[in-house]
Short mmCIF file of C-alpha atoms and ligand atoms in Angstrom, two decimals:
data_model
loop_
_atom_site.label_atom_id
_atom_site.label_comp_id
_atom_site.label_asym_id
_atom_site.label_seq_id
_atom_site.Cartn_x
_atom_site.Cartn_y
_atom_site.Cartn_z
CA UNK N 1 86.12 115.93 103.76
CA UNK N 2 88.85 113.97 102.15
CA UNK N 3 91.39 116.11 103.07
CA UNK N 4 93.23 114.74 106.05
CA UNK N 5 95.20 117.46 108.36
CA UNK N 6 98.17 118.07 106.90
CA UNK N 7 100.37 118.72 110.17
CA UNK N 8 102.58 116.12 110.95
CA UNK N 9 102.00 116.40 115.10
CA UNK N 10 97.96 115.49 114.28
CA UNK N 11 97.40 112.29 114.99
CA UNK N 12 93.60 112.65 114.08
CA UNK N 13 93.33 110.10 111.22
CA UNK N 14 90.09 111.07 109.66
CA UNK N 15 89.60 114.60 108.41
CA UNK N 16 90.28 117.22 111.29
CA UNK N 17 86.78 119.25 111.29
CA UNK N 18 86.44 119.12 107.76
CA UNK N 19 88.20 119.83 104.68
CA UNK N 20 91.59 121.84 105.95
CA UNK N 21 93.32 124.83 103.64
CA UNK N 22 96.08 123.42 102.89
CA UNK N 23 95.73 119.79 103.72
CA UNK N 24 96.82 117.11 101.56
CA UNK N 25 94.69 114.91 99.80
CA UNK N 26 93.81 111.04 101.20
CA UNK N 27 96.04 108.57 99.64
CA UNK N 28 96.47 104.78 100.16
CA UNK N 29 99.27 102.82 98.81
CA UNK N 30 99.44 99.61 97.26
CA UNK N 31 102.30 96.93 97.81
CA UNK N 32 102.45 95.98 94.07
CA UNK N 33 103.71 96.67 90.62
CA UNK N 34 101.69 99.67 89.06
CA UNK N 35 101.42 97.59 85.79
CA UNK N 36 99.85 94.75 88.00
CA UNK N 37 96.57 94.52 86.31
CA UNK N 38 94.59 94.09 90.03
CA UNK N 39 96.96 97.14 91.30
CA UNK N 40 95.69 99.28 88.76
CA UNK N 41 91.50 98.04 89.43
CA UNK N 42 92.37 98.97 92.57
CA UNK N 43 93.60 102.19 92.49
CA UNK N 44 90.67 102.98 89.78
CA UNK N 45 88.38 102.02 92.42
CA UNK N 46 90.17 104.31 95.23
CA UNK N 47 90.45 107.07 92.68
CA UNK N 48 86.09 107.04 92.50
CA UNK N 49 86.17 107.23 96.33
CA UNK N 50 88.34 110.33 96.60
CA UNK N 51 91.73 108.83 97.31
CA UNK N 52 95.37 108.60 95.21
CA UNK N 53 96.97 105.67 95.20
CA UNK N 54 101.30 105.17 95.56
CA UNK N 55 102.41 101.64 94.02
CA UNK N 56 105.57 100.45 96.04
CA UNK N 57 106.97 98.34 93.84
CA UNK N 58 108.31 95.03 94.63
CA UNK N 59 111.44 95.38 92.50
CA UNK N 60 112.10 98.56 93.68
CA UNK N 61 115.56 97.52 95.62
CA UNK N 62 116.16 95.15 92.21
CA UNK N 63 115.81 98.45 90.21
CA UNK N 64 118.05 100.60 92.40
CA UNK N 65 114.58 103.11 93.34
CA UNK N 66 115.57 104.75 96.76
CA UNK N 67 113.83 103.19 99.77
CA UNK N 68 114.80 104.37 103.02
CA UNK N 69 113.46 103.91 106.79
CA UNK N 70 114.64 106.89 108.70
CA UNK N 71 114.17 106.15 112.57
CA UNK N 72 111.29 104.59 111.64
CA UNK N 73 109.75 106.93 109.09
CA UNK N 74 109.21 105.36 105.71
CA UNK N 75 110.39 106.89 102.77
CA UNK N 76 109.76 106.01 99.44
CA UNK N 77 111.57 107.52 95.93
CA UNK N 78 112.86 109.74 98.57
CA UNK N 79 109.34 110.99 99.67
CA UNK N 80 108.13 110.21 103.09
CA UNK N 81 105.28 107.91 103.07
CA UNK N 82 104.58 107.70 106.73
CA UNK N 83 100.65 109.75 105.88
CA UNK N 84 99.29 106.34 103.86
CA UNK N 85 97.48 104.89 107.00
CA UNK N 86 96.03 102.01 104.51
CA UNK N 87 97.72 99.65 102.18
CA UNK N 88 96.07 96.75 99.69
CA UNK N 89 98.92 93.82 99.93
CA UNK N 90 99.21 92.43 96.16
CA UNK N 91 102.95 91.52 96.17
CA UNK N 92 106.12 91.75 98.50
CA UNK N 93 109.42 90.44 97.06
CA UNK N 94 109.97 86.55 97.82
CA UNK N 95 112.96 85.42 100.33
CA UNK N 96 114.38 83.10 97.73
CA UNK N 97 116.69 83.64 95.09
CA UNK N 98 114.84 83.43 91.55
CA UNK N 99 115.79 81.00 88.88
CA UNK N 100 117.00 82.06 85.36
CA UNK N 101 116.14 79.78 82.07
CA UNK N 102 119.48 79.12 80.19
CA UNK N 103 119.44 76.76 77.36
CA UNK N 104 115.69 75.90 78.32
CA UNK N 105 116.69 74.68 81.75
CA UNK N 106 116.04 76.23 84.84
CA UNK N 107 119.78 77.46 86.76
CA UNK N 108 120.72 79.85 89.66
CA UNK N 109 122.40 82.79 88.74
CA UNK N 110 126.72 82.33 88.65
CA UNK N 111 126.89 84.59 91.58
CA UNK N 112 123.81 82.92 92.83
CA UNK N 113 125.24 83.58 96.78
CA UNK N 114 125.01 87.39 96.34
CA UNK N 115 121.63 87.26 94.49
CA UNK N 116 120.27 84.88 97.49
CA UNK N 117 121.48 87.30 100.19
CA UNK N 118 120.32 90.22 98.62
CA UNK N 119 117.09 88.34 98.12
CA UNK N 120 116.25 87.31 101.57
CA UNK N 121 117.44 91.38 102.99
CA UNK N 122 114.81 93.04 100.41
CA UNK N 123 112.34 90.52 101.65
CA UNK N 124 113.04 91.11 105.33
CA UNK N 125 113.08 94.96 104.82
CA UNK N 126 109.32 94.57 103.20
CA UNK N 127 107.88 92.21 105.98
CA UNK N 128 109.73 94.13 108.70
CA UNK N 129 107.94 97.61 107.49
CA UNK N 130 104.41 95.80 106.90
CA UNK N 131 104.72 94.43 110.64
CA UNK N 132 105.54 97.86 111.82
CA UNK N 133 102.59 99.59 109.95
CA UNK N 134 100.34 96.65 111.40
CA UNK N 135 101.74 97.62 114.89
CA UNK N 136 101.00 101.44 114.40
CA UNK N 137 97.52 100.64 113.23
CA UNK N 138 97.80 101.20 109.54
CA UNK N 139 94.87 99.44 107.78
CA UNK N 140 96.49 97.00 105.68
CA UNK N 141 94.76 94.56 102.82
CA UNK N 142 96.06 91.57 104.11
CA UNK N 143 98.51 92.25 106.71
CA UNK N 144 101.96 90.62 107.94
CA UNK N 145 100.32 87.22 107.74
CA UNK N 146 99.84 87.07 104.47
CA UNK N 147 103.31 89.38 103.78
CA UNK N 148 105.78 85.81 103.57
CA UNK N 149 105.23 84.05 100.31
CA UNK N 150 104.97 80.47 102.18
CA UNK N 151 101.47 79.19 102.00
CA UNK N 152 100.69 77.96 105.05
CA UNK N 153 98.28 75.08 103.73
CA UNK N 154 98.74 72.66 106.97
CA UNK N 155 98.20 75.40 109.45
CA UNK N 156 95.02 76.29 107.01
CA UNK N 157 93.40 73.02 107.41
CA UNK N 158 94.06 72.90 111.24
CA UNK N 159 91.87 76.01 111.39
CA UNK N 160 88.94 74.66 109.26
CA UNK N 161 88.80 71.57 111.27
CA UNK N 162 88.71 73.31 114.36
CA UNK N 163 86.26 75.38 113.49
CA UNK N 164 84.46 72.25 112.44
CA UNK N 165 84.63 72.89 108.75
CA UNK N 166 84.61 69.74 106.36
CA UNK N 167 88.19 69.33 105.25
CA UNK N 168 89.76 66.21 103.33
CA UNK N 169 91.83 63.48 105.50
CA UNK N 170 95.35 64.40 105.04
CA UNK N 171 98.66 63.62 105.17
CA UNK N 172 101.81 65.34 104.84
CA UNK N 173 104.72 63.28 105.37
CA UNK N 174 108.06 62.48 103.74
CA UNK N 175 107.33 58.66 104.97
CA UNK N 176 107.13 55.85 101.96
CA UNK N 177 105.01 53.96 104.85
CA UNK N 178 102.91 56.00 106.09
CA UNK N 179 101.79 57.09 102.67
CA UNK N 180 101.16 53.61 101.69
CA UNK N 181 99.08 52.56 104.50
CA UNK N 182 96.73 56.46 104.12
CA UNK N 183 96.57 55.44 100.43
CA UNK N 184 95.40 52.08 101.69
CA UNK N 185 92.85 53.31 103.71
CA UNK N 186 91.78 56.08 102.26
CA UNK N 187 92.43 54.52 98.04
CA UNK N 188 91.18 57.25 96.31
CA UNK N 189 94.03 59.93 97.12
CA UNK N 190 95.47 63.00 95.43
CA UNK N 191 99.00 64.63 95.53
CA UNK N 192 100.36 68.33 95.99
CA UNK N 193 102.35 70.49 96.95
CA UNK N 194 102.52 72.09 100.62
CA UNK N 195 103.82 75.54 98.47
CA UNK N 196 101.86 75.30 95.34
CA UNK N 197 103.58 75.50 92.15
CA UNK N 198 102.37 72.18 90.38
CA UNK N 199 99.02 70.72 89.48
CA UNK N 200 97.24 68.35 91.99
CA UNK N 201 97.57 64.79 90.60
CA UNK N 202 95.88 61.21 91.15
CA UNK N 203 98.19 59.07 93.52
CA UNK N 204 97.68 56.15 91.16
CA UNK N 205 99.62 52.83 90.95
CA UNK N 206 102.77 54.41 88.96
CA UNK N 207 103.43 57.34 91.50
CA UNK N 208 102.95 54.50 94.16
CA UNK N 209 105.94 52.96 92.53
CA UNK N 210 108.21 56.28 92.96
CA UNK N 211 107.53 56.98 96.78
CA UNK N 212 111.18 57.19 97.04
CA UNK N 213 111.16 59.98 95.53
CA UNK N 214 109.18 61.94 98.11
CA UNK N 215 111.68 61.38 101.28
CA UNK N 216 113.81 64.64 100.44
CA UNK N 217 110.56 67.11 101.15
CA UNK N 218 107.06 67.07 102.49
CA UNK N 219 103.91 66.48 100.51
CA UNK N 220 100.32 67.03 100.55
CA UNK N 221 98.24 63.29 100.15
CA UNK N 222 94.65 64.05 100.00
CA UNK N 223 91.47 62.08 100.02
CA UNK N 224 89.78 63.29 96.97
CA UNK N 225 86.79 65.24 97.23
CA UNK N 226 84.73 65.03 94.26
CA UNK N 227 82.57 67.90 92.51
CA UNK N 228 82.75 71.14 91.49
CA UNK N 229 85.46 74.23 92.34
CA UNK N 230 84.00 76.82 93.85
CA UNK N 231 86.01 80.28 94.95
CA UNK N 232 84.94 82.45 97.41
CA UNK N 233 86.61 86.09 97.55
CA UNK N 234 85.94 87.45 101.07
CA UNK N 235 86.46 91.00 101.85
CA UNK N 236 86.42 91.82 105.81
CA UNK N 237 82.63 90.06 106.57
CA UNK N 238 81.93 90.52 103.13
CA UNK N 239 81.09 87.58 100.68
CA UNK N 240 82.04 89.55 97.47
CA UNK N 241 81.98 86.97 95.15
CA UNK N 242 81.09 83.25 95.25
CA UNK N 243 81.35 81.24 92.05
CA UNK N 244 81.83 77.91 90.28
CA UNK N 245 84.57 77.89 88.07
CA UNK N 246 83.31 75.79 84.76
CA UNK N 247 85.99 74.28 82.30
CA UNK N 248 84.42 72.63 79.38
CA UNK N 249 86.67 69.32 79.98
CA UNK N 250 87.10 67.17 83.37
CA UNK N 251 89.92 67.75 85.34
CA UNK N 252 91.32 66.60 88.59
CA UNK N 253 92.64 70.58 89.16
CA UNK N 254 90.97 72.83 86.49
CA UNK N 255 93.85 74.75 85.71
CA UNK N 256 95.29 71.90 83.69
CA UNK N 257 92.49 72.71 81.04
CA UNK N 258 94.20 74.75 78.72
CA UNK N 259 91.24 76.83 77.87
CA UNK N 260 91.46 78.10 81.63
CA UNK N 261 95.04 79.77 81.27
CA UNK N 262 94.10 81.14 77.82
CA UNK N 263 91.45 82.71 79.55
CA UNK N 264 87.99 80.97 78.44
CA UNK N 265 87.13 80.11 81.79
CA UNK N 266 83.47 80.63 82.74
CA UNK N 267 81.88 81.32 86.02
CA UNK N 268 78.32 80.82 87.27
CA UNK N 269 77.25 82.53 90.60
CA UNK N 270 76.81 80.11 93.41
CA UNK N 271 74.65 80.87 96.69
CA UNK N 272 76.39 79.46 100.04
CA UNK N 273 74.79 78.26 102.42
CA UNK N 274 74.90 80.26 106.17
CA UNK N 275 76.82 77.77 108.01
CA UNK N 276 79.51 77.70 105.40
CA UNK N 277 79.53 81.72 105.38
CA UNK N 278 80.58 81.51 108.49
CA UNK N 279 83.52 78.92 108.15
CA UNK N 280 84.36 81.39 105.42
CA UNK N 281 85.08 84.51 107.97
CA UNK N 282 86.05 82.56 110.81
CA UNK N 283 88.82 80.99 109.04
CA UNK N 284 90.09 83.74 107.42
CA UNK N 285 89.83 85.78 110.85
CA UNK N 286 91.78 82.95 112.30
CA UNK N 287 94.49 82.84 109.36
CA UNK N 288 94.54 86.53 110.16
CA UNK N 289 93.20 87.41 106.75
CA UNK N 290 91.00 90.60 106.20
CA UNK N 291 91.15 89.89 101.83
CA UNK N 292 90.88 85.78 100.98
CA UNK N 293 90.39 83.69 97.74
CA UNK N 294 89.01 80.87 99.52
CA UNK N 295 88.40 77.32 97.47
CA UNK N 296 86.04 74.61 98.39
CA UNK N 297 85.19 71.43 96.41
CA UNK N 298 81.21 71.13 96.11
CA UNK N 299 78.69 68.37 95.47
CA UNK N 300 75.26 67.94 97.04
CA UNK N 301 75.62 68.79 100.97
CA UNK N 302 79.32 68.31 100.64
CA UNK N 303 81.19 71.51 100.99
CA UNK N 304 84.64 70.44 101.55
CA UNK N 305 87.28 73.40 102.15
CA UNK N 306 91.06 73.43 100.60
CA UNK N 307 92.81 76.40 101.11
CA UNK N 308 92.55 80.36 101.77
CA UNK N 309 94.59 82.41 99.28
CA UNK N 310 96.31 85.50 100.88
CA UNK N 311 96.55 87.47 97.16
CA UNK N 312 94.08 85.89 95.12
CA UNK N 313 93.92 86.02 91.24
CA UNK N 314 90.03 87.85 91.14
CA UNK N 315 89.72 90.16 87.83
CA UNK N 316 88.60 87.48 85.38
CA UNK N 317 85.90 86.67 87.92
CA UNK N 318 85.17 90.63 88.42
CA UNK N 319 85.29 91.29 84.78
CA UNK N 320 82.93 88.62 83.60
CA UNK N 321 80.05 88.54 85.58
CA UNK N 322 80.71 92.37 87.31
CA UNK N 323 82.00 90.99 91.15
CA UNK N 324 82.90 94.09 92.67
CA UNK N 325 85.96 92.49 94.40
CA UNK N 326 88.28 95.79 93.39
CA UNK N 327 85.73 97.99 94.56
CA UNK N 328 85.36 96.05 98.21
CA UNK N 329 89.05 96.09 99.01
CA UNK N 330 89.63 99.78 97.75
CA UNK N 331 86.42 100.48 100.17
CA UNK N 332 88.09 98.80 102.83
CA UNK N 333 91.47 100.73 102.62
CA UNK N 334 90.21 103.75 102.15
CA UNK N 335 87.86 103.27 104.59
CA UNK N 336 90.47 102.31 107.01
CA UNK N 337 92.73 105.19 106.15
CA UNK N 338 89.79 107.41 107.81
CA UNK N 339 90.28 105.79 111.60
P1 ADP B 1 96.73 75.67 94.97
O1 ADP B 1 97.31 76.55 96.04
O2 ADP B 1 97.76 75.12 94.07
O3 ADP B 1 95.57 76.32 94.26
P2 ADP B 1 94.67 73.78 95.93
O4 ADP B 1 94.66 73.05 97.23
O5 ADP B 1 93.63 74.82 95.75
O6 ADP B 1 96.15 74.36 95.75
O7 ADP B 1 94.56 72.71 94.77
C1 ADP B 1 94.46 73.10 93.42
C2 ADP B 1 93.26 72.43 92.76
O8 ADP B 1 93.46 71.01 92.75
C3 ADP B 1 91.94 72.64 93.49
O9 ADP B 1 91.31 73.84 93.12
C4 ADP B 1 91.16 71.42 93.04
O10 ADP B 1 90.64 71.59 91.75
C5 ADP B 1 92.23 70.34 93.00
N1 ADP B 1 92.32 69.66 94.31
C6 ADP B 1 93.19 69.93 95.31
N2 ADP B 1 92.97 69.14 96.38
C7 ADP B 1 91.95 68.33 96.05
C8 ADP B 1 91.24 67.28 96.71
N3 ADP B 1 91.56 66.89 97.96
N4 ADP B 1 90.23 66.67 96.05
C9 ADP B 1 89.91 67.03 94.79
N5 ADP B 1 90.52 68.01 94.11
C10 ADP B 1 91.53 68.66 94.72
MG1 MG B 2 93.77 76.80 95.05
MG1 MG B 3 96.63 78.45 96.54
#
């Protein structure tokens, strides 16, 4: 009963009276790199259920593979694609032009106008074909939301307090002044990134001296919430996984500790309470996510929320203590691929 009917002019989704002579077998694809270490747990996972799994890979345009959209009808290494009616989103190609190291600094390419414009077209083909699967009610692992790389952090914590979720006071300015009077108020503050891509930092008395600095582009300024990291990976209603993420050293963000990007981070299972469940799904429902790595800060009755990761980073936390996070979302596609 995993066959689907293979005629093109059925527009039954789920098997067609059983297993068809003939039909093709269920198959789900994956927006990701086939070597991508969470593609392949996934696939593994949809390959136990019954299903085959295509990896469209995000370098496929940078590697010259033939893509092609065809009034509409996907094709993919020139086969057409158009019976995957669920997806898992792991990776889409970004709308910026990638930097190159060259004598250990960081430099556009020479030609960096050609690479930029190609850039942003491969990225606008990818989000243009995920919002046109979302419209003809492919199931899709997050869906157009999550397809832009920009992290929508701001628009995160809107949601959360709306919903009446504990978030930190914030501010995100460019304004020398305004950040000096929060950090007066609030005095114990933290700095980041609206994007990610550097490690949260104390706003102490030096970086108070370089404020200048910050006019060109927003920042985050956070009050800091003390305790411990938790992440939460939420499939659909599902709590999947809930866990406190230990580091043997104190640090403001844990990923400075080195033994966490060698890999020697340890997890211990935490229990949420229901309320906080519930910010969990409502949030991500709101930030139109159906997959989310969720973080919160913890201490006592504090459960303050930070941010909701479209594509989270799960398989340490499935490996070591057996989360079946690959297993949920592979459920969910497949599932979804059977209308
Ligand atoms: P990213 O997208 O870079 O993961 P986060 O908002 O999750 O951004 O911040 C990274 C880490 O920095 C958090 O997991 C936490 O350890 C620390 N951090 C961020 N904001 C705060 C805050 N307001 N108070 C205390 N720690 C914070
Ligand atoms: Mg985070
Ligand atoms: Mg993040």
């Amino acid at each position: 009963s995993l066959l689907r009917c293979s005629s093109s002019r059925c527009a039954r989704r789920g098997p067609c009276g059983g297993p068809i002579p003939g039909g093709v077998a269920l198959r789900i694809g994956i927006f990701g790199a086939a070597e991508d270490v969470q593609c392949k747990a996934v696939a593994r996972e949809a390959a136990a259920l019954g299903a085959d799994t295509l990896c469209i890979e995000p370098e496929a345009f940078e590697r010259g593979l033939p893509l092609s959209l065809l009034d509409g009808q996907g094709f993919y290494l020139g086969e057409p694609v158009d019976d995957i009616r669920g997806f898992y989103l792991r990776a889409i190609p970004a709308p910026y032009a990638p930097t190159v190291e060259r004598d250990g600094e960081l430099v556009l390419y020479e030609d960096w106008f050609t690479t930029f414009m190609h850039t942003r077209e491969r990225a606008s083909y990818f989000v243009a074909w995920l919002l046109q699967l979302a419209h003809q009610g492919v199931t899709l692992v997050n869906g157009p939301h999550a397809a832009s790389v920009m992290q929508y952090k701001p628009f995160q914590l809107h949601v959360l307090r709306s919903l009446g979720a504990r978030v930190p006071r914030t501010l995100i300015s460019n304004d020398p002044a305004a950040i000096r009077a929060f950090h007066a108020r609030v005095k114990d503050v933290i700095y980041k990134p609206i994007m990610g891509g550097a490690i949260t930092r104390v706003l102490d008395s030096e970086a108070l001296e370089r404020l200048e600095d910050v006019t060109a582009s927003p920042v985050i300024f956070q009050e800091r919430a003390p305790g411990e990291d938790l992440r939460i990976m939420l499939v659909g209603e599902e709590i999947v996984s809930c866990v406190a993420i230990e580091t043997p050293a104190q640090h403001l963000d844990f990923r400075a500790d080195p033994i966490y990007s060698r890999g020697g981070a340890s997890y211990r299972e935490v229990r949420l309470p229901e309320s906080i469940q519930r910010f969990c799904r409502e949030a991500a429902r709101a930030c139109g996510l159906t997959f989310a790595g969720i973080d919160i800060k913890h201490q006592g009755d504090a459960w303050v929320f930070l941010e909701l990761n479209s594509s989270p980073i799960y398989l340490d936390v499935e490996l070591k203590l057996g989360h079946p996070i690959s297993r949920a979302i592979a459920q969910r596609v497949v599932e979804g691929t059977r209308g």
